[in-house]
Coordinates of C-alpha atoms in Angstrom, one line a residue:
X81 CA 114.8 97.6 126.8
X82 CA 112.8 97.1 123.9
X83 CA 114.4 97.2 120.2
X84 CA 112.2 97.0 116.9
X85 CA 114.7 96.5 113.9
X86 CA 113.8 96.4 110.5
X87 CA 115.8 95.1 107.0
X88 CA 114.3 97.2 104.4
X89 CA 114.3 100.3 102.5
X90 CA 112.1 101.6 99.0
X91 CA 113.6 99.9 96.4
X92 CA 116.2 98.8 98.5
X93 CA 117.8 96.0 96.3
X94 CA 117.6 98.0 93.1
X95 CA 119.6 101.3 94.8
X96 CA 122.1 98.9 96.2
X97 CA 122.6 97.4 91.9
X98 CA 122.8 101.0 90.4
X99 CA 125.3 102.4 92.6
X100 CA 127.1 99.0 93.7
X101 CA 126.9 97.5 90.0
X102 CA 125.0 94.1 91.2
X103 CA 121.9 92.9 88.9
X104 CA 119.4 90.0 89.4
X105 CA 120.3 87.3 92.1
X106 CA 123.6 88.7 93.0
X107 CA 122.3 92.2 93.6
X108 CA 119.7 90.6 96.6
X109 CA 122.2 88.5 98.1
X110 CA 124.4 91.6 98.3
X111 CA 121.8 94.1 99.0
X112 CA 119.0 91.6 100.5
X113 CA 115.3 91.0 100.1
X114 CA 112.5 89.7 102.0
X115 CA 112.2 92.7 104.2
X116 CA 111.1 91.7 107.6
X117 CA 110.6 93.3 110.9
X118 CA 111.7 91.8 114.8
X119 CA 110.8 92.8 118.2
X120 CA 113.2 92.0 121.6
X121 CA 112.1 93.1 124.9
X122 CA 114.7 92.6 127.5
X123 CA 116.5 90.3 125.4
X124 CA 113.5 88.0 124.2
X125 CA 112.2 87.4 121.3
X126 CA 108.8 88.4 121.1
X127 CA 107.9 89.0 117.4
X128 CA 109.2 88.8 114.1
X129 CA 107.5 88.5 110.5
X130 CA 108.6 88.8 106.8
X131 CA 106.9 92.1 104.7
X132 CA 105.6 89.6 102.1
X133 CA 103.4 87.5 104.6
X134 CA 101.5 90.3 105.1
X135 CA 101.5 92.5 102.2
X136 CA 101.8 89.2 100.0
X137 CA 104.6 91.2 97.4
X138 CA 107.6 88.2 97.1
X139 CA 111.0 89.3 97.6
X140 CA 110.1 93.1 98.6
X141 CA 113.0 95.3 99.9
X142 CA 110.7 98.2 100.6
X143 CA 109.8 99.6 104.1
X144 CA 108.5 96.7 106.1
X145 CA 105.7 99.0 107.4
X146 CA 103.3 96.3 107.7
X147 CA 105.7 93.5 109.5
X148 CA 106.4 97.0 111.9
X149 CA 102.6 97.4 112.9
X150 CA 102.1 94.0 113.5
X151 CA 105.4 93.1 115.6
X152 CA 104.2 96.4 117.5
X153 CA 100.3 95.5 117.8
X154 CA 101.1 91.7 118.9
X155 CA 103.4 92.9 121.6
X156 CA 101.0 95.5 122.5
X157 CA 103.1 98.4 122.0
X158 CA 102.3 101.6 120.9
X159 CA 105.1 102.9 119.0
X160 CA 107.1 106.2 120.8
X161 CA 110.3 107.0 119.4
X162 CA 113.1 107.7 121.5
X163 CA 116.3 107.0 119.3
X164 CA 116.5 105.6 115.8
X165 CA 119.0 105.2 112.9
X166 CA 117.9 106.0 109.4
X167 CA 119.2 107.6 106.0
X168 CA 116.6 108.3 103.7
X169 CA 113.6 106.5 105.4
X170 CA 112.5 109.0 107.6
X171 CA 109.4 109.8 105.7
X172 CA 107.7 106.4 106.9
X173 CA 108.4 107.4 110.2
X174 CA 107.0 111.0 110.5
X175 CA 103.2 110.3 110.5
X176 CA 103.6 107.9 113.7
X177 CA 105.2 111.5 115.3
X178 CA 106.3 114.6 114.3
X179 CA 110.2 113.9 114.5
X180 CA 112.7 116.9 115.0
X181 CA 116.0 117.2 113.7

């Protein structure tokens, strides 16, 4: 089985402080920061990388497209979707493959 999962939405950290009330250093501790992206096949470990090590933005909560791509191009994958959670982060899915509802 192979499972790419993400931390990371737009503006992630600063939707979680209006509705949950957090600000500054409390709000990414509660919320979180650093977006990253991981890839296991069969239960390995085969890649995982932080957003900001290759988009070089500190502390980003957006859409870890980039640490995606790369987790996906090291392992040689080509991404396919076959199941996937998501709220509100569809749109950075879509262009990869027309996704019906």
């Amino acid at each position: 089985m192979i499972t790419l999962g993400y931390n990371g939405f737009a503006s992630g950290a600063k939707c979680f402080g209006e509705h949950y009330g957090a600000v500054g250093v409390a709000r990414n501790l509660l919320a979180g920061h650093d977006a990253s992206a991981a890839l296991v096949i069969d239960g390995e470990l085969v890649a995982a990388v932080e957003e900001e090590r290759l988009s070089r933005v500190t502390t980003t909560s957006d859409i870890p497209k980039n640490a995606i791509d790369w987790c996906l191009e090291f392992a040689g994958i080509e991404f396919d979707c076959g199941v996937y959670r998501t709220r509100k982060s569809v749109g950075v899915l879509q262009p990869r493959r027309k996704l019906v509802p």
